[in-house]
Amino acid sequence: MSAKAAKIVIREVNKNQRLVLGLASGRTPLGFYQRLRLAHKQGKVSFNNVIVFNLDEYIGLGKDYKNSYGYYLRHQFADKVGIKDSNLYLLNGRAKDLKKECQNYEAKIRKQNGIDWLILGIGKNGHIAFNEPGSSFRSITRVINLTYSSRLANAPYFNSLAKVPKRAITVGLGTIMRAKNIILMAAGKNKAEIIAQTLKSEKNRAVPASALQEHKNLIVILDKLAASCL
Ligand code: PGA
């Protein structure tokens, strides 16, 4: 899964040095980032002019806090492959005016003419980025209340459920759908059921990822276990 996704992104960056990427956090893309780091180290790809947008961030966590997604993206990818600071767009979970932060982020994406390749994982409840069940298919970058399911899934990072932030900023489903190309990755048995619902049930708000059914350029990359209910 990781190798396939990395191969596509490396191919696209080699075609367009100024590619605009939207990049997920979480466990799923760890192997993907590892492969991009390796390819960079081996001189097979240059990320010098690539533009990167993060997809979500916990509210209340500074970007230097190790459980923040800003820290994650720098540590797993951006800082390791030479993404320029001026080309790295992170959501600020400690912005004083969160509404403005969201509006500005959406404007920054538009200014780059949108995202060329968006890399997504999926939550057990069907969220993509942090668009929780019930999210509007037309939603844009905004503040969202995290579900119990999402907080529970991330509790191990915080050593306790109580410490997981209750709110986040996320790009919207509308933002995601405007990306020109999307790669959805999932691995493991605990994603099998939601992957089946995402791809086979009618598009519905209870499964935010089902929005992707209507995307013109969607690539789904699964391991065997995640594909086991298809
Ligand atoms: P995971 O999270 O990759 O850690 O399973 C996926 C997600 O919540 O989008």
PDB file of C-alpha atoms and ligand atoms in Angstrom:
ATOM      1  CA  MET A   1       0.000   0.000   0.000  1.00  0.00           C
ATOM      2  CA  SER A   2       2.655   2.498   1.060  1.00  0.00           C
ATOM      3  CA  ALA A   3       4.951   1.596  -1.827  1.00  0.00           C
ATOM      4  CA  LYS A   4       2.205   2.040  -4.401  1.00  0.00           C
ATOM      5  CA  ALA A   5       1.136   5.415  -3.034  1.00  0.00           C
ATOM      6  CA  ALA A   6       4.750   6.621  -2.799  1.00  0.00           C
ATOM      7  CA  LYS A   7       5.458   5.531  -6.366  1.00  0.00           C
ATOM      8  CA  ILE A   8       2.569   7.622  -7.672  1.00  0.00           C
ATOM      9  CA  VAL A   9       3.579  10.727  -5.736  1.00  0.00           C
ATOM     10  CA  ILE A  10       7.244  10.414  -6.759  1.00  0.00           C
ATOM     11  CA  ARG A  11       6.185  10.047 -10.392  1.00  0.00           C
ATOM     12  CA  GLU A  12       3.970  13.139 -10.168  1.00  0.00           C
ATOM     13  CA  VAL A  13       6.582  15.277  -8.398  1.00  0.00           C
ATOM     14  CA  ASN A  14       9.083  14.322 -11.072  1.00  0.00           C
ATOM     15  CA  LYS A  15       6.580  15.508 -13.691  1.00  0.00           C
ATOM     16  CA  ASN A  16       5.738  18.753 -11.867  1.00  0.00           C
ATOM     17  CA  GLN A  17       8.287  20.171  -9.421  1.00  0.00           C
ATOM     18  CA  ARG A  18       5.698  22.610  -8.043  1.00  0.00           C
ATOM     19  CA  LEU A  19       3.093  19.993  -7.230  1.00  0.00           C
ATOM     20  CA  VAL A  20       0.610  20.914  -4.478  1.00  0.00           C
ATOM     21  CA  LEU A  21       0.114  18.075  -1.999  1.00  0.00           C
ATOM     22  CA  GLY A  22      -2.505  17.694   0.731  1.00  0.00           C
ATOM     23  CA  LEU A  23      -1.174  15.283   3.323  1.00  0.00           C
ATOM     24  CA  ALA A  24      -2.887  13.239   6.011  1.00  0.00           C
ATOM     25  CA  SER A  25      -1.557  12.365   9.429  1.00  0.00           C
ATOM     26  CA  GLY A  26      -2.107   9.187  11.451  1.00  0.00           C
ATOM     27  CA  ARG A  27      -0.733   5.667  11.403  1.00  0.00           C
ATOM     28  CA  THR A  28      -1.822   4.770   7.890  1.00  0.00           C
ATOM     29  CA  PRO A  29       0.604   6.945   5.895  1.00  0.00           C
ATOM     30  CA  LEU A  30       3.697   6.274   8.030  1.00  0.00           C
ATOM     31  CA  GLY A  31       5.150   3.770   5.547  1.00  0.00           C
ATOM     32  CA  PHE A  32       4.293   6.110   2.695  1.00  0.00           C
ATOM     33  CA  TYR A  33       6.300   8.948   4.255  1.00  0.00           C
ATOM     34  CA  GLN A  34       9.133   6.556   5.004  1.00  0.00           C
ATOM     35  CA  ARG A  35       9.343   5.678   1.311  1.00  0.00           C
ATOM     36  CA  LEU A  36       9.262   9.309   0.259  1.00  0.00           C
ATOM     37  CA  ARG A  37      12.094  10.063   2.688  1.00  0.00           C
ATOM     38  CA  LEU A  38      14.116   7.188   1.283  1.00  0.00           C
ATOM     39  CA  ALA A  39      13.544   8.230  -2.335  1.00  0.00           C
ATOM     40  CA  HIS A  40      14.619  11.755  -1.423  1.00  0.00           C
ATOM     41  CA  LYS A  41      17.753  10.482   0.295  1.00  0.00           C
ATOM     42  CA  GLN A  42      18.612   8.375  -2.724  1.00  0.00           C
ATOM     43  CA  GLY A  43      18.241  11.384  -5.007  1.00  0.00           C
ATOM     44  CA  LYS A  44      15.301   9.908  -6.895  1.00  0.00           C
ATOM     45  CA  VAL A  45      13.062  12.908  -6.285  1.00  0.00           C
ATOM     46  CA  SER A  46      13.398  16.533  -5.236  1.00  0.00           C
ATOM     47  CA  PHE A  47      10.758  18.172  -3.058  1.00  0.00           C
ATOM     48  CA  ASN A  48      12.492  21.581  -3.162  1.00  0.00           C
ATOM     49  CA  ASN A  49       9.585  23.351  -4.804  1.00  0.00           C
ATOM     50  CA  VAL A  50       6.703  21.135  -3.724  1.00  0.00           C
ATOM     51  CA  ILE A  51       3.890  22.808  -1.798  1.00  0.00           C
ATOM     52  CA  VAL A  52       2.323  21.015   1.154  1.00  0.00           C
ATOM     53  CA  PHE A  53      -0.954  21.504   2.990  1.00  0.00           C
ATOM     54  CA  ASN A  54      -1.783  19.679   6.185  1.00  0.00           C
ATOM     55  CA  LEU A  55      -5.411  18.529   6.417  1.00  0.00           C
ATOM     56  CA  ASP A  56      -6.322  18.920  10.075  1.00  0.00           C
ATOM     57  CA  GLU A  57      -5.123  19.952  13.517  1.00  0.00           C
ATOM     58  CA  TYR A  58      -6.216  19.605  17.115  1.00  0.00           C
ATOM     59  CA  ILE A  59      -7.433  22.790  18.698  1.00  0.00           C
ATOM     60  CA  GLY A  60      -5.260  23.873  21.595  1.00  0.00           C
ATOM     61  CA  LEU A  61      -2.073  22.120  20.507  1.00  0.00           C
ATOM     62  CA  GLY A  62       0.836  24.264  19.382  1.00  0.00           C
ATOM     63  CA  LYS A  63       2.668  23.131  16.284  1.00  0.00           C
ATOM     64  CA  ASP A  64       5.717  22.201  18.358  1.00  0.00           C
ATOM     65  CA  TYR A  65       3.727  19.863  20.593  1.00  0.00           C
ATOM     66  CA  LYS A  66       4.553  16.323  19.595  1.00  0.00           C
ATOM     67  CA  ASN A  67       0.950  15.150  19.218  1.00  0.00           C
ATOM     68  CA  SER A  68       0.052  18.012  16.932  1.00  0.00           C
ATOM     69  CA  TYR A  69      -0.351  17.181  13.273  1.00  0.00           C
ATOM     70  CA  GLY A  70       1.928  20.074  12.397  1.00  0.00           C
ATOM     71  CA  TYR A  71       4.720  18.392  14.335  1.00  0.00           C
ATOM     72  CA  TYR A  72       3.854  15.050  12.764  1.00  0.00           C
ATOM     73  CA  LEU A  73       4.043  16.359   9.217  1.00  0.00           C
ATOM     74  CA  ARG A  74       7.328  18.167   9.789  1.00  0.00           C
ATOM     75  CA  HIS A  75       8.844  15.205  11.549  1.00  0.00           C
ATOM     76  CA  GLN A  76       7.609  12.464   9.217  1.00  0.00           C
ATOM     77  CA  PHE A  77       8.026  14.336   5.981  1.00  0.00           C
ATOM     78  CA  ALA A  78       8.492  18.070   5.442  1.00  0.00           C
ATOM     79  CA  ASP A  79      11.658  18.705   7.459  1.00  0.00           C
ATOM     80  CA  LYS A  80      13.234  15.473   6.256  1.00  0.00           C
ATOM     81  CA  VAL A  81      12.848  16.078   2.541  1.00  0.00           C
ATOM     82  CA  GLY A  82      13.601  19.792   2.311  1.00  0.00           C
ATOM     83  CA  ILE A  83      10.118  21.291   1.965  1.00  0.00           C
ATOM     84  CA  LYS A  84      10.664  25.051   2.232  1.00  0.00           C
ATOM     85  CA  ASP A  85       8.978  26.790   5.167  1.00  0.00           C
ATOM     86  CA  SER A  86       7.329  29.155   2.713  1.00  0.00           C
ATOM     87  CA  ASN A  87       5.815  26.136   0.924  1.00  0.00           C
ATOM     88  CA  LEU A  88       4.526  24.413   4.063  1.00  0.00           C
ATOM     89  CA  TYR A  89       0.989  25.261   5.129  1.00  0.00           C
ATOM     90  CA  LEU A  90      -0.062  24.050   8.566  1.00  0.00           C
ATOM     91  CA  LEU A  91      -3.280  24.789  10.413  1.00  0.00           C
ATOM     92  CA  ASN A  92      -2.740  26.666  13.641  1.00  0.00           C
ATOM     93  CA  GLY A  93      -4.704  24.934  16.386  1.00  0.00           C
ATOM     94  CA  ARG A  94      -3.901  27.790  18.750  1.00  0.00           C
ATOM     95  CA  ALA A  95      -5.055  30.637  16.540  1.00  0.00           C
ATOM     96  CA  LYS A  96      -6.881  33.323  18.537  1.00  0.00           C
ATOM     97  CA  ASP A  97      -9.489  33.690  15.828  1.00  0.00           C
ATOM     98  CA  LEU A  98     -10.221  30.161  14.651  1.00  0.00           C
ATOM     99  CA  LYS A  99     -12.838  31.213  12.151  1.00  0.00           C
ATOM    100  CA  LYS A 100     -10.367  33.501  10.469  1.00  0.00           C
ATOM    101  CA  GLU A 101      -7.702  30.789  10.542  1.00  0.00           C
ATOM    102  CA  CYS A 102     -10.102  28.495   8.658  1.00  0.00           C
ATOM    103  CA  GLN A 103     -11.065  31.140   6.102  1.00  0.00           C
ATOM    104  CA  ASN A 104      -7.424  32.055   5.505  1.00  0.00           C
ATOM    105  CA  TYR A 105      -6.458  28.417   5.015  1.00  0.00           C
ATOM    106  CA  GLU A 106      -9.170  27.864   2.450  1.00  0.00           C
ATOM    107  CA  ALA A 107      -8.000  31.034   0.651  1.00  0.00           C
ATOM    108  CA  LYS A 108      -4.389  29.821   0.694  1.00  0.00           C
ATOM    109  CA  ILE A 109      -5.425  26.562  -0.962  1.00  0.00           C
ATOM    110  CA  ARG A 110      -7.332  28.483  -3.629  1.00  0.00           C
ATOM    111  CA  LYS A 111      -4.338  30.772  -4.203  1.00  0.00           C
ATOM    112  CA  GLN A 112      -2.228  27.735  -5.058  1.00  0.00           C
ATOM    113  CA  ASN A 113      -4.916  26.776  -7.597  1.00  0.00           C
ATOM    114  CA  GLY A 114      -6.087  23.945  -5.372  1.00  0.00           C
ATOM    115  CA  ILE A 115      -4.522  20.682  -4.312  1.00  0.00           C
ATOM    116  CA  ASP A 116      -3.112  18.467  -7.062  1.00  0.00           C
ATOM    117  CA  TRP A 117      -2.766  15.260  -5.067  1.00  0.00           C
ATOM    118  CA  LEU A 118      -4.509  14.668  -1.773  1.00  0.00           C
ATOM    119  CA  ILE A 119      -3.479  11.710   0.365  1.00  0.00           C
ATOM    120  CA  LEU A 120      -6.089  10.412   2.787  1.00  0.00           C
ATOM    121  CA  GLY A 121      -6.476   7.804   5.483  1.00  0.00           C
ATOM    122  CA  ILE A 122      -9.883   6.950   6.888  1.00  0.00           C
ATOM    123  CA  GLY A 123     -11.235   6.753  10.418  1.00  0.00           C
ATOM    124  CA  LYS A 124     -13.169   3.712  11.622  1.00  0.00           C
ATOM    125  CA  ASN A 125     -16.258   5.926  11.624  1.00  0.00           C
ATOM    126  CA  GLY A 126     -15.705   7.002   8.023  1.00  0.00           C
ATOM    127  CA  HIS A 127     -14.119  10.353   8.665  1.00  0.00           C
ATOM    128  CA  ILE A 128     -11.619  11.713   6.141  1.00  0.00           C
ATOM    129  CA  ALA A 129      -9.357  14.425   7.506  1.00  0.00           C
ATOM    130  CA  PHE A 130     -11.501  15.198  10.597  1.00  0.00           C
ATOM    131  CA  ASN A 131     -14.825  15.404   8.772  1.00  0.00           C
ATOM    132  CA  GLU A 132     -16.896  13.446  11.229  1.00  0.00           C
ATOM    133  CA  PRO A 133     -20.190  11.681  10.380  1.00  0.00           C
ATOM    134  CA  GLY A 134     -22.889  14.239   9.621  1.00  0.00           C
ATOM    135  CA  SER A 135     -20.464  16.629   7.877  1.00  0.00           C
ATOM    136  CA  SER A 136     -21.917  18.431   4.894  1.00  0.00           C
ATOM    137  CA  PHE A 137     -20.568  17.262   1.561  1.00  0.00           C
ATOM    138  CA  ARG A 138     -20.033  20.925   0.702  1.00  0.00           C
ATOM    139  CA  SER A 139     -18.192  21.809   3.914  1.00  0.00           C
ATOM    140  CA  ILE A 140     -14.993  23.846   3.826  1.00  0.00           C
ATOM    141  CA  THR A 141     -12.220  24.352   6.391  1.00  0.00           C
ATOM    142  CA  ARG A 142     -13.822  24.738   9.795  1.00  0.00           C
ATOM    143  CA  VAL A 143     -13.850  23.852  13.483  1.00  0.00           C
ATOM    144  CA  ILE A 144     -15.337  20.452  14.299  1.00  0.00           C
ATOM    145  CA  ASN A 145     -16.242  18.586  17.486  1.00  0.00           C
ATOM    146  CA  LEU A 146     -14.460  15.260  17.557  1.00  0.00           C
ATOM    147  CA  THR A 147     -16.508  12.112  18.061  1.00  0.00           C
ATOM    148  CA  TYR A 148     -15.867   9.654  20.847  1.00  0.00           C
ATOM    149  CA  SER A 149     -14.699   7.152  18.206  1.00  0.00           C
ATOM    150  CA  SER A 150     -12.031   9.500  16.842  1.00  0.00           C
ATOM    151  CA  ARG A 151     -10.843  10.527  20.291  1.00  0.00           C
ATOM    152  CA  LEU A 152     -10.647   6.912  21.391  1.00  0.00           C
ATOM    153  CA  ALA A 153      -8.628   5.946  18.306  1.00  0.00           C
ATOM    154  CA  ASN A 154      -6.093   8.637  19.139  1.00  0.00           C
ATOM    155  CA  ALA A 155      -6.052   8.177  22.915  1.00  0.00           C
ATOM    156  CA  PRO A 156      -2.898   5.991  22.852  1.00  0.00           C
ATOM    157  CA  TYR A 157      -0.865   8.983  21.653  1.00  0.00           C
ATOM    158  CA  PHE A 158      -2.006  11.016  24.634  1.00  0.00           C
ATOM    159  CA  ASN A 159      -1.824   8.164  27.150  1.00  0.00           C
ATOM    160  CA  SER A 160      -5.390   8.910  28.193  1.00  0.00           C
ATOM    161  CA  LEU A 161      -8.717   9.638  26.554  1.00  0.00           C
ATOM    162  CA  ALA A 162      -9.254  12.643  28.807  1.00  0.00           C
ATOM    163  CA  LYS A 163      -6.206  14.365  27.331  1.00  0.00           C
ATOM    164  CA  VAL A 164      -7.311  14.046  23.693  1.00  0.00           C
ATOM    165  CA  PRO A 165      -8.578  17.441  22.527  1.00  0.00           C
ATOM    166  CA  LYS A 166     -12.316  17.636  21.967  1.00  0.00           C
ATOM    167  CA  ARG A 167     -12.161  19.889  18.947  1.00  0.00           C
ATOM    168  CA  ALA A 168     -10.127  20.178  15.783  1.00  0.00           C
ATOM    169  CA  ILE A 169      -9.803  22.238  12.628  1.00  0.00           C
ATOM    170  CA  THR A 170     -10.273  20.296   9.429  1.00  0.00           C
ATOM    171  CA  VAL A 171     -10.411  20.977   5.730  1.00  0.00           C
ATOM    172  CA  GLY A 172     -13.943  20.251   4.555  1.00  0.00           C
ATOM    173  CA  LEU A 173     -15.434  17.571   2.352  1.00  0.00           C
ATOM    174  CA  GLY A 174     -15.959  20.262  -0.275  1.00  0.00           C
ATOM    175  CA  THR A 175     -12.277  21.209   0.016  1.00  0.00           C
ATOM    176  CA  ILE A 176     -11.290  17.557  -0.371  1.00  0.00           C
ATOM    177  CA  MET A 177     -13.557  17.001  -3.358  1.00  0.00           C
ATOM    178  CA  ARG A 178     -11.997  19.969  -5.167  1.00  0.00           C
ATOM    179  CA  ALA A 179      -8.577  18.276  -5.088  1.00  0.00           C
ATOM    180  CA  LYS A 180      -7.661  17.197  -8.605  1.00  0.00           C
ATOM    181  CA  ASN A 181      -6.526  13.704  -7.591  1.00  0.00           C
ATOM    182  CA  ILE A 182      -7.085  11.736  -4.411  1.00  0.00           C
ATOM    183  CA  ILE A 183      -5.406   8.652  -2.995  1.00  0.00           C
ATOM    184  CA  LEU A 184      -7.300   6.932  -0.190  1.00  0.00           C
ATOM    185  CA  MET A 185      -5.247   4.432   1.797  1.00  0.00           C
ATOM    186  CA  ALA A 186      -6.382   1.925   4.392  1.00  0.00           C
ATOM    187  CA  ALA A 187      -4.751  -1.030   6.083  1.00  0.00           C
ATOM    188  CA  GLY A 188      -5.867  -3.667   8.558  1.00  0.00           C
ATOM    189  CA  LYS A 189      -8.992  -5.537   9.482  1.00  0.00           C
ATOM    190  CA  ASN A 190     -10.440  -2.751  11.591  1.00  0.00           C
ATOM    191  CA  LYS A 191     -10.851  -0.647   8.430  1.00  0.00           C
ATOM    192  CA  ALA A 192     -12.516  -3.397   6.340  1.00  0.00           C
ATOM    193  CA  GLU A 193     -16.103  -2.625   7.301  1.00  0.00           C
ATOM    194  CA  ILE A 194     -15.863   1.130   6.798  1.00  0.00           C
ATOM    195  CA  ILE A 195     -14.063   0.681   3.478  1.00  0.00           C
ATOM    196  CA  ALA A 196     -16.954  -1.495   2.273  1.00  0.00           C
ATOM    197  CA  GLN A 197     -19.465   1.134   3.399  1.00  0.00           C
ATOM    198  CA  THR A 198     -17.434   3.926   1.815  1.00  0.00           C
ATOM    199  CA  LEU A 199     -17.291   2.287  -1.572  1.00  0.00           C
ATOM    200  CA  LYS A 200     -20.505   0.254  -1.709  1.00  0.00           C
ATOM    201  CA  SER A 201     -23.206   1.963   0.327  1.00  0.00           C
ATOM    202  CA  GLU A 202     -25.206   4.870  -1.088  1.00  0.00           C
ATOM    203  CA  LYS A 203     -23.408   8.162  -0.637  1.00  0.00           C
ATOM    204  CA  ASN A 204     -24.640   9.437   2.706  1.00  0.00           C
ATOM    205  CA  ARG A 205     -23.600  11.853   5.406  1.00  0.00           C
ATOM    206  CA  ALA A 206     -23.285   9.122   8.020  1.00  0.00           C
ATOM    207  CA  VAL A 207     -20.215   7.936   6.091  1.00  0.00           C
ATOM    208  CA  PRO A 208     -18.303  11.096   5.155  1.00  0.00           C
ATOM    209  CA  ALA A 209     -15.819   9.157   3.000  1.00  0.00           C
ATOM    210  CA  SER A 210     -18.702   8.050   0.746  1.00  0.00           C
ATOM    211  CA  ALA A 211     -18.408  11.542  -0.809  1.00  0.00           C
ATOM    212  CA  LEU A 212     -15.355  10.155  -2.610  1.00  0.00           C
ATOM    213  CA  GLN A 213     -17.566   7.904  -4.766  1.00  0.00           C
ATOM    214  CA  GLU A 214     -18.224  10.930  -6.949  1.00  0.00           C
ATOM    215  CA  HIS A 215     -14.628  12.016  -7.342  1.00  0.00           C
ATOM    216  CA  LYS A 216     -13.378  11.730 -10.922  1.00  0.00           C
ATOM    217  CA  ASN A 217      -9.789  10.816 -10.066  1.00  0.00           C
ATOM    218  CA  LEU A 218      -9.825   8.640  -6.988  1.00  0.00           C
ATOM    219  CA  ILE A 219      -7.288   5.895  -6.363  1.00  0.00           C
ATOM    220  CA  VAL A 220      -8.027   3.542  -3.466  1.00  0.00           C
ATOM    221  CA  ILE A 221      -5.072   1.547  -2.174  1.00  0.00           C
ATOM    222  CA  LEU A 222      -5.824  -1.143   0.406  1.00  0.00           C
ATOM    223  CA  ASP A 223      -4.007  -4.014   1.978  1.00  0.00           C
ATOM    224  CA  LYS A 224      -5.701  -7.420   1.871  1.00  0.00           C
ATOM    225  CA  LEU A 225      -7.301  -7.084   5.292  1.00  0.00           C
ATOM    226  CA  ALA A 226      -8.809  -3.675   4.631  1.00  0.00           C
ATOM    227  CA  ALA A 227     -10.242  -5.041   1.375  1.00  0.00           C
ATOM    228  CA  SER A 228     -11.678  -8.165   3.023  1.00  0.00           C
ATOM    229  CA  CYS A 229     -15.321  -6.957   3.142  1.00  0.00           C
ATOM    230  CA  LEU A 230     -15.472  -5.866  -0.494  1.00  0.00           C
TER     231      LEU A 230
HETATM  232  P1  PGA B   1      -5.103   6.154  11.282  1.00  0.00           P
HETATM  233  O1  PGA B   1      -6.146   7.313  11.237  1.00  0.00           O
HETATM  234  O2  PGA B   1      -4.309   6.278  10.028  1.00  0.00           O
HETATM  235  O3  PGA B   1      -4.265   6.448  12.498  1.00  0.00           O
HETATM  236  O4  PGA B   1      -5.845   4.880  11.351  1.00  0.00           O
HETATM  237  C1  PGA B   1      -6.857   7.516  10.061  1.00  0.00           C
HETATM  238  C2  PGA B   1      -7.782   8.669  10.217  1.00  0.00           C
HETATM  239  O5  PGA B   1      -8.278   8.887  11.339  1.00  0.00           O
HETATM  240  O6  PGA B   1      -8.024   9.369   9.228  1.00  0.00           O
END
